[in-house]
Short mmCIF file of C-alpha atoms and ligand atoms in Angstrom, two decimals:
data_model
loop_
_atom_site.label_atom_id
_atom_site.label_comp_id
_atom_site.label_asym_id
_atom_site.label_seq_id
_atom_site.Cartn_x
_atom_site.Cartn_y
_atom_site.Cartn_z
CA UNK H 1 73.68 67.64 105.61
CA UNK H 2 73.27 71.17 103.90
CA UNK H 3 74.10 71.21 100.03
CA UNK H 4 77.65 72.73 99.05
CA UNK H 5 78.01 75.65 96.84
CA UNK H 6 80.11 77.16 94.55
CA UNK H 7 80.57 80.17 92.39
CA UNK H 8 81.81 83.23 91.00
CA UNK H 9 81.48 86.46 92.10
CA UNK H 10 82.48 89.45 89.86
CA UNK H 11 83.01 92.45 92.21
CA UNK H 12 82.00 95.51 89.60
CA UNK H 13 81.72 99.20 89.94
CA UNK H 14 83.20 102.32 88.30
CA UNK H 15 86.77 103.16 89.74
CA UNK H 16 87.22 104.31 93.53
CA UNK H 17 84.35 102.52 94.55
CA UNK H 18 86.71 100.04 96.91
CA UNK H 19 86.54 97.26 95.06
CA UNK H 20 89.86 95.86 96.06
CA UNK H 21 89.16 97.28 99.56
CA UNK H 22 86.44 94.94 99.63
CA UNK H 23 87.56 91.84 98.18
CA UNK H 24 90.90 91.96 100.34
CA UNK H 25 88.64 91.98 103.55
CA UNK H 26 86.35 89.30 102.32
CA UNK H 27 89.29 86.93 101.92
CA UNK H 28 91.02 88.09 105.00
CA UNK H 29 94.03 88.92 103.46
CA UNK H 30 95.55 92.08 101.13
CA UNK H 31 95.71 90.17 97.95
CA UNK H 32 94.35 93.31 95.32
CA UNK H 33 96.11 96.85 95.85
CA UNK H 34 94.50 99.66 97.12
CA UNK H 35 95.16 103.53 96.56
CA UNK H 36 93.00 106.75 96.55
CA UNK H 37 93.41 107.04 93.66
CA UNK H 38 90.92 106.86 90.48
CA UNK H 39 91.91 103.38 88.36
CA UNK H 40 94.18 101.51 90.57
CA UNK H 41 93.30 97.98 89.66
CA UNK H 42 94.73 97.07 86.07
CA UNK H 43 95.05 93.54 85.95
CA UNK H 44 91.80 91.48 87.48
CA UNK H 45 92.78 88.96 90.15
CA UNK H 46 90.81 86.21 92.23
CA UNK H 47 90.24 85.96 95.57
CA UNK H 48 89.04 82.57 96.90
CA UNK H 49 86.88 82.09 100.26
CA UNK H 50 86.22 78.78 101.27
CA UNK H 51 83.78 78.55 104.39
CA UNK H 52 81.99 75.08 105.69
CA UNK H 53 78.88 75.37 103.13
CA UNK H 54 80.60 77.39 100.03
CA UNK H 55 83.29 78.56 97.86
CA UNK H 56 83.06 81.79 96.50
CA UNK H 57 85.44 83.27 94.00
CA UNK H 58 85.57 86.33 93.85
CA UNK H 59 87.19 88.62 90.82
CA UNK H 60 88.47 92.05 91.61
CA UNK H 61 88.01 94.18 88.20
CA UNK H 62 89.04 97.37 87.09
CA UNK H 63 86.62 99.85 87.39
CA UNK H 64 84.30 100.88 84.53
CA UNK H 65 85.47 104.11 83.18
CA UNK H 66 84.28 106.70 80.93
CA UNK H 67 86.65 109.82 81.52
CA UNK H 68 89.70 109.11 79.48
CA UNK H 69 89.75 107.52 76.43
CA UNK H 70 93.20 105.64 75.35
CA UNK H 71 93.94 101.81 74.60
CA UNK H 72 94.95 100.95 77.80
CA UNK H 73 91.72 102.51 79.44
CA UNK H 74 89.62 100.43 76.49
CA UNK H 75 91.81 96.92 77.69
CA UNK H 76 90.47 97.79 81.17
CA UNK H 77 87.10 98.68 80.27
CA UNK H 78 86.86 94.66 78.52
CA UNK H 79 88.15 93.43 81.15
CA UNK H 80 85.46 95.27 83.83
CA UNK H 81 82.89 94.31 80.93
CA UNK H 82 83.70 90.51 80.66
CA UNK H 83 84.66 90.03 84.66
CA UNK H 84 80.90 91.18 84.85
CA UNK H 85 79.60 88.81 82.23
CA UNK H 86 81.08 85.61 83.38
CA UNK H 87 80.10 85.38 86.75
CA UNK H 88 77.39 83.77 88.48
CA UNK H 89 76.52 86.55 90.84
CA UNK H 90 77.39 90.00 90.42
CA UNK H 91 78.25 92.75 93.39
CA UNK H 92 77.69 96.09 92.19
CA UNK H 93 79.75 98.38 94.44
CA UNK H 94 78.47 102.22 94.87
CA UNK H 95 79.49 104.46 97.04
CA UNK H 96 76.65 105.38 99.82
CA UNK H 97 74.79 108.13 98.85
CA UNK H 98 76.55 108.65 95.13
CA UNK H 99 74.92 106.93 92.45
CA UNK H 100 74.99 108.76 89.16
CA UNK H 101 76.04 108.36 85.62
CA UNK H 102 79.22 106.40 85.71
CA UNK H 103 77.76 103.78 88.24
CA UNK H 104 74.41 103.35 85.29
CA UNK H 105 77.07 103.20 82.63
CA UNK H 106 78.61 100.07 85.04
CA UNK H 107 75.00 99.02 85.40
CA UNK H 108 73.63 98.99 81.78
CA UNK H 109 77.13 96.95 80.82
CA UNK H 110 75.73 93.18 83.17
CA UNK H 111 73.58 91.51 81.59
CA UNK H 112 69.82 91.45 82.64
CA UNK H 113 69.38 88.05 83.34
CA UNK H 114 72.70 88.03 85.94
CA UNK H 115 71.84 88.00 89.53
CA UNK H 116 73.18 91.77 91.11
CA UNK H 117 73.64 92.50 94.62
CA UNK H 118 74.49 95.76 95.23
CA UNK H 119 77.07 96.57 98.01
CA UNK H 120 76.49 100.39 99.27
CA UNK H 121 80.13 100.49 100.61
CA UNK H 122 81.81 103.67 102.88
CA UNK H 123 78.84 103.68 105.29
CA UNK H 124 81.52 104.63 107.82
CA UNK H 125 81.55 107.85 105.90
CA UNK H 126 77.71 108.47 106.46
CA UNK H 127 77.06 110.66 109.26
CA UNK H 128 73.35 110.60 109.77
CA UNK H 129 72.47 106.66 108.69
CA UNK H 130 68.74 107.75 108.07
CA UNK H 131 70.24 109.47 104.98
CA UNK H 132 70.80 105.42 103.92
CA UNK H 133 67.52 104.57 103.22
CA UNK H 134 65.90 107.19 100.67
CA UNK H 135 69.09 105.99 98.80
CA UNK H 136 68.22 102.32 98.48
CA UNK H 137 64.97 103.30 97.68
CA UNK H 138 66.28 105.20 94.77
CA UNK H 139 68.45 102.38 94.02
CA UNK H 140 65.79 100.17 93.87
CA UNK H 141 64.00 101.72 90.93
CA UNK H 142 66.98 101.44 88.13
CA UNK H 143 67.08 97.31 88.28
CA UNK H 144 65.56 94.48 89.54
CA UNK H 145 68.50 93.52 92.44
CA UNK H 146 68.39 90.58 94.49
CA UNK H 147 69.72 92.88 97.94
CA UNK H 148 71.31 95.50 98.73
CA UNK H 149 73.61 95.83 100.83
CA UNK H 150 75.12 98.62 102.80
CA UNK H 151 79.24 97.69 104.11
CA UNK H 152 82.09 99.21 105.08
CA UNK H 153 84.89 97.61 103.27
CA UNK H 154 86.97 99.51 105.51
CA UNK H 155 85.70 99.09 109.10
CA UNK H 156 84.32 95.15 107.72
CA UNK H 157 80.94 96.15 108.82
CA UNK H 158 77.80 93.74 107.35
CA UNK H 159 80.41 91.80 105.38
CA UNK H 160 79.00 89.20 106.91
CA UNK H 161 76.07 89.79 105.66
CA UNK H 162 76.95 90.38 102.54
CA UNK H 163 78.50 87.24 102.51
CA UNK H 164 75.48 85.06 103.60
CA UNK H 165 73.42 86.86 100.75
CA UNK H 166 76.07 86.22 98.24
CA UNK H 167 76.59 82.71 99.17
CA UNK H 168 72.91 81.58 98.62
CA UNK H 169 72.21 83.02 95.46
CA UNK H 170 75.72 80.60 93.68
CA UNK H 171 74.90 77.16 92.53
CA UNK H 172 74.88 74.08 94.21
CA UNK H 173 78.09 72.40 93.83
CA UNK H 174 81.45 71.15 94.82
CA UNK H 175 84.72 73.33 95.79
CA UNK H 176 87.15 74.14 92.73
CA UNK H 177 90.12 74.96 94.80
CA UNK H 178 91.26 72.95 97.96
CA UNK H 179 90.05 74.81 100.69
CA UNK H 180 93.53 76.54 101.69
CA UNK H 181 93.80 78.35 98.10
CA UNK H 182 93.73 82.07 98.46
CA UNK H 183 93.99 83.30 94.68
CA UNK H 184 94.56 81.54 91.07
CA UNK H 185 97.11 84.41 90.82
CA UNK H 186 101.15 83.28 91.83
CA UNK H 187 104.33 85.37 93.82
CA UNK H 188 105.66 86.90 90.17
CA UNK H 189 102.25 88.81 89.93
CA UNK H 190 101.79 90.19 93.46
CA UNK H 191 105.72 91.21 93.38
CA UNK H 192 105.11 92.94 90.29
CA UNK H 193 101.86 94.73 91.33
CA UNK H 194 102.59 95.79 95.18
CA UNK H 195 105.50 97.38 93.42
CA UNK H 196 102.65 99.24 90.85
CA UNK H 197 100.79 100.28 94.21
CA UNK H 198 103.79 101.85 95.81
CA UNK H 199 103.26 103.88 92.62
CA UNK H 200 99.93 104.89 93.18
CA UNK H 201 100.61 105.83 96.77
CA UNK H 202 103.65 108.17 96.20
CA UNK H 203 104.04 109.87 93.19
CA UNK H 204 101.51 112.72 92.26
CA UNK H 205 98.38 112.80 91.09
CA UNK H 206 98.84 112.27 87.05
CA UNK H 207 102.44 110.51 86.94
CA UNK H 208 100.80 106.83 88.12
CA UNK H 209 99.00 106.74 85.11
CA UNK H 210 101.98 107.09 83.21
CA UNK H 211 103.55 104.32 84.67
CA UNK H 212 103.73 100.22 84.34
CA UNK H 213 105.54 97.74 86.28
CA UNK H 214 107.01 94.70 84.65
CA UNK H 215 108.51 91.54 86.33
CA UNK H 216 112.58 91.27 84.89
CA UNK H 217 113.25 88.34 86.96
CA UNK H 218 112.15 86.32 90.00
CA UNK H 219 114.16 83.76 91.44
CA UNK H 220 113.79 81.97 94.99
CA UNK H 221 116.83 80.31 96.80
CA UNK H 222 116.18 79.14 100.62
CA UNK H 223 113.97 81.75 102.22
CA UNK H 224 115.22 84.30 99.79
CA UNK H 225 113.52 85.62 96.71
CA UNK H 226 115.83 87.64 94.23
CA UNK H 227 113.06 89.97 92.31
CA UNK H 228 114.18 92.44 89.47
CA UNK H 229 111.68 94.93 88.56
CA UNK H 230 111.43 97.79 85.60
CA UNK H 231 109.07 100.63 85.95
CA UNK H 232 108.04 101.90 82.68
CA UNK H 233 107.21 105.72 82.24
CA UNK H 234 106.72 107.71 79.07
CA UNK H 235 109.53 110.72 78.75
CA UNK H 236 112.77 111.22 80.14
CA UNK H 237 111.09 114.11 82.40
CA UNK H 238 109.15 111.51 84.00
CA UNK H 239 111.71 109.02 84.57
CA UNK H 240 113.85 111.76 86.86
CA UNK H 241 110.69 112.07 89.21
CA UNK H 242 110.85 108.61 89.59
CA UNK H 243 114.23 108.20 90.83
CA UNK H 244 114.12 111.95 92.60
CA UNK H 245 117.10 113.59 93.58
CA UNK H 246 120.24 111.56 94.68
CA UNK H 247 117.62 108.35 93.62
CA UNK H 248 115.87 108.89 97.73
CA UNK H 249 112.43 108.61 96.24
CA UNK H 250 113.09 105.67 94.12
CA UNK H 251 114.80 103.95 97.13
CA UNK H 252 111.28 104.95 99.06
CA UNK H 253 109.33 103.25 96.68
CA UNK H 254 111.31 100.12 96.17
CA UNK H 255 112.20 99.82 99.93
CA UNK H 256 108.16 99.92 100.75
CA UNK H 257 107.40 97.50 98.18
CA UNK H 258 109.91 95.14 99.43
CA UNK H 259 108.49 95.91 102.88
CA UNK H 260 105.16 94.42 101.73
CA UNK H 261 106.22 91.74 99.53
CA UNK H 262 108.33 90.20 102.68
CA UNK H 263 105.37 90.35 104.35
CA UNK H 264 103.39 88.75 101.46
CA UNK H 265 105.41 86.13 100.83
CA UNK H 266 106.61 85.13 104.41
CA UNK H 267 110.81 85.52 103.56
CA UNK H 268 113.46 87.83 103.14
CA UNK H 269 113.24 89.92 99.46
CA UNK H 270 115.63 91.73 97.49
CA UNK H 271 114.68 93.78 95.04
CA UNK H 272 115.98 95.59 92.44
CA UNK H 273 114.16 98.03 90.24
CA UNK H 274 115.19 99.76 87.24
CA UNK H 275 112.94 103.37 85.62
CA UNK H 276 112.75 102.94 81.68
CA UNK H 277 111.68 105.12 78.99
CA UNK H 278 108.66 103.32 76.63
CA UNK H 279 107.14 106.19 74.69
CA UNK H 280 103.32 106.31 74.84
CA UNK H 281 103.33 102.56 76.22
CA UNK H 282 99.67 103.02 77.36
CA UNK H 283 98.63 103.78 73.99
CA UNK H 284 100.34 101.15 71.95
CA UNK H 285 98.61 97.69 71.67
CA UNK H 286 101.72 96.02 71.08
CA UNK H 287 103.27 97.44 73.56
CA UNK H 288 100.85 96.55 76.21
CA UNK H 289 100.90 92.90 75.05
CA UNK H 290 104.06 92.59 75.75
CA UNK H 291 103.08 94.00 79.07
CA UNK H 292 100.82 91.02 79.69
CA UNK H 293 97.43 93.01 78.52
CA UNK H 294 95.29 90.55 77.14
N1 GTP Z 1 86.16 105.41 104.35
C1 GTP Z 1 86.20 104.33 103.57
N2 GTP Z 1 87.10 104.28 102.56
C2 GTP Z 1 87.14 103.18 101.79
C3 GTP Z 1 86.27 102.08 102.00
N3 GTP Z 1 86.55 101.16 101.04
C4 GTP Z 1 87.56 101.65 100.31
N4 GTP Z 1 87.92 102.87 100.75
C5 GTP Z 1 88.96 103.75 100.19
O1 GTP Z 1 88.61 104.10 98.88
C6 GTP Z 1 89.79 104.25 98.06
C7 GTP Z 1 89.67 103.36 96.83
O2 GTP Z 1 89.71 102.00 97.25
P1 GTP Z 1 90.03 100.81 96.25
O3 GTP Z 1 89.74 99.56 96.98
O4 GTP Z 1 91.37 100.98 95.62
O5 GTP Z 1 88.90 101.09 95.15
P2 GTP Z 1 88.64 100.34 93.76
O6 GTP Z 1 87.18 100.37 93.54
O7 GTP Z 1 89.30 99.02 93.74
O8 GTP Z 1 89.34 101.33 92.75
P3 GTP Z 1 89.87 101.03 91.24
O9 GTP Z 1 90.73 99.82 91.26
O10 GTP Z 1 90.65 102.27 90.95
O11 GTP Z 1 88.66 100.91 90.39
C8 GTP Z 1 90.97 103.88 98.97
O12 GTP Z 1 91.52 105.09 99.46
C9 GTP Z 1 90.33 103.06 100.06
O13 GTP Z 1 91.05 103.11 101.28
C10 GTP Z 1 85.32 102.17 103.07
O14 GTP Z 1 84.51 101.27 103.34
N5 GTP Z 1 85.34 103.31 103.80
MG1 MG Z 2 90.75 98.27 92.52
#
């Protein structure tokens, strides 16, 4: 009988990578959310494969960032830091044919001695594939890496692969989590961030970043689940985008979060969500304690 193994799996990379993209396809199931935008992921989350010879865990981190400086982006930056430290293999995601400063800045922050596979994801965006390999062999000069990888979190192309490499560099042991386990993470924290996505997806390009999600209430009766949902922003101004005019674009977001939480959670959802005024909330510790930021 072949051995059984077990292990983590930090999925690293600075933000927009597809980090989430590619952790949702490895698990076969949109567990992390997913925008186009820069610094999506705020809150890490696992993902949990269980095949015949090995359980992987895999942690979907916020990517590394170096462009703004507040204490929110310093809580995420720990987070990416630690995810990357406590792991027992590490996938570097880089976009193909971009590796520059802020993916050696993700780089220098895992330790030496960790075992890195690299994951060259959006080949499906690479025209001429022979443009793939003086890349890797640039790659291969700034670390020692145990593979690398090129995917398309996307299209799911070589995840396969990536998963057979992954799997036989984790330790030999027994299964954590009974087989059927998807994620350590529960209902109350998907609600709360497929709401935060919606976010991402329609507002402009700055106002996301200005804006939090927090879980009022969450209560399941039969096949129903009553969720109640506040949407922090910074300034009045900000708040009226939110709702837009006659409230249509708040009743867009919420109706498209409920959408995908119904779909989530397998049962009927209603939601209600409420826009709040918290000045500078991404900037205050104690504030983002309160809003679950270790
Ligand atoms: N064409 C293409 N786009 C991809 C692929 N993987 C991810 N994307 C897109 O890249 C964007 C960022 O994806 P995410 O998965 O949110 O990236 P991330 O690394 O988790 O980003 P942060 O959480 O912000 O650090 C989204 O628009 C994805 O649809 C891919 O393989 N091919
Ligand atoms: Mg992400």
């Amino acid at each position: 009988m072949s051995t059984f193994r077990f292990g983590t799996v930090a999925i690293a990379g600075r933000p927009n990578t597809g980090k989430s993209s590619l952790l949702n396809h490895l698990v076969g199931k949109k567990l992390a959310i997913v925008s186009p935008k820069a610094q999506t992921t705020r809150r890490s989350l696992n993902g949990i494969l269980t095949t015949a010879d090995c359980q992987y865990v895999f942690a979907d981190l916020p990517g590394y960032q170096t462009r703004h400086v507040n204490v929110l982006n310093r809580v995420l930056n720990r987070q990416a830091t630690n995810g990357a430290r406590d792991c027992d293999v590490a996938v570097l995601v880089v976009e193909a044919l971009r590796f520059a400063a802020a993916d050696r800045e993700v780089l220098a922050r895992i330790p030496r001695d960790r075992k890195i596979v690299v994951a060259v994801n959006k080949i499906d965006l690479v025209r001429n594939r022979l443009e793939l390999l003086p890349f890797i062999e640039r790659l291969q000069k700034e670390r020692r890496f145990e593979a690398i990888v090129p995917v398309s979190a996307r299209t799911g192309r070589n995840l396969v692969e990536l998963l057979r490499v992954v799997g036989a560099l984790l330790p030999e042991g027994p299964a954590a989590y009974p087989a059927h386990q998807l994620t350590d993470r529960d209902e109350r924290f998907f609600a709360a961030e497929l709401l935060r996505e919606k976010l991402f997806q329609l507002l402009g390009e700055e106002l996301p970043y200005r804006c939090e999600v927090a879980l009022e209430s969450f209560h399941e009766k039969g096949r129903l689940r009553r969720i109640e949902a506040t949407i922090w922003v910074e300034r009045d101004s900000q708040k009226a985008i939110v709702i837009g005019a006659r409230g249509a674009l708040l009743k867009r977001i919420s109706s498209a979060a409920r959408k995908d939480m119904e779909r989530l959670f397998g049962g009927k959802v209603y939601l209600g969500v409420w826009v709040k005024v918290k000045r500078d909330w991404s900037g205050d510790a104690g504030l983002l304690r309160q809003l679950g930021f270790g």
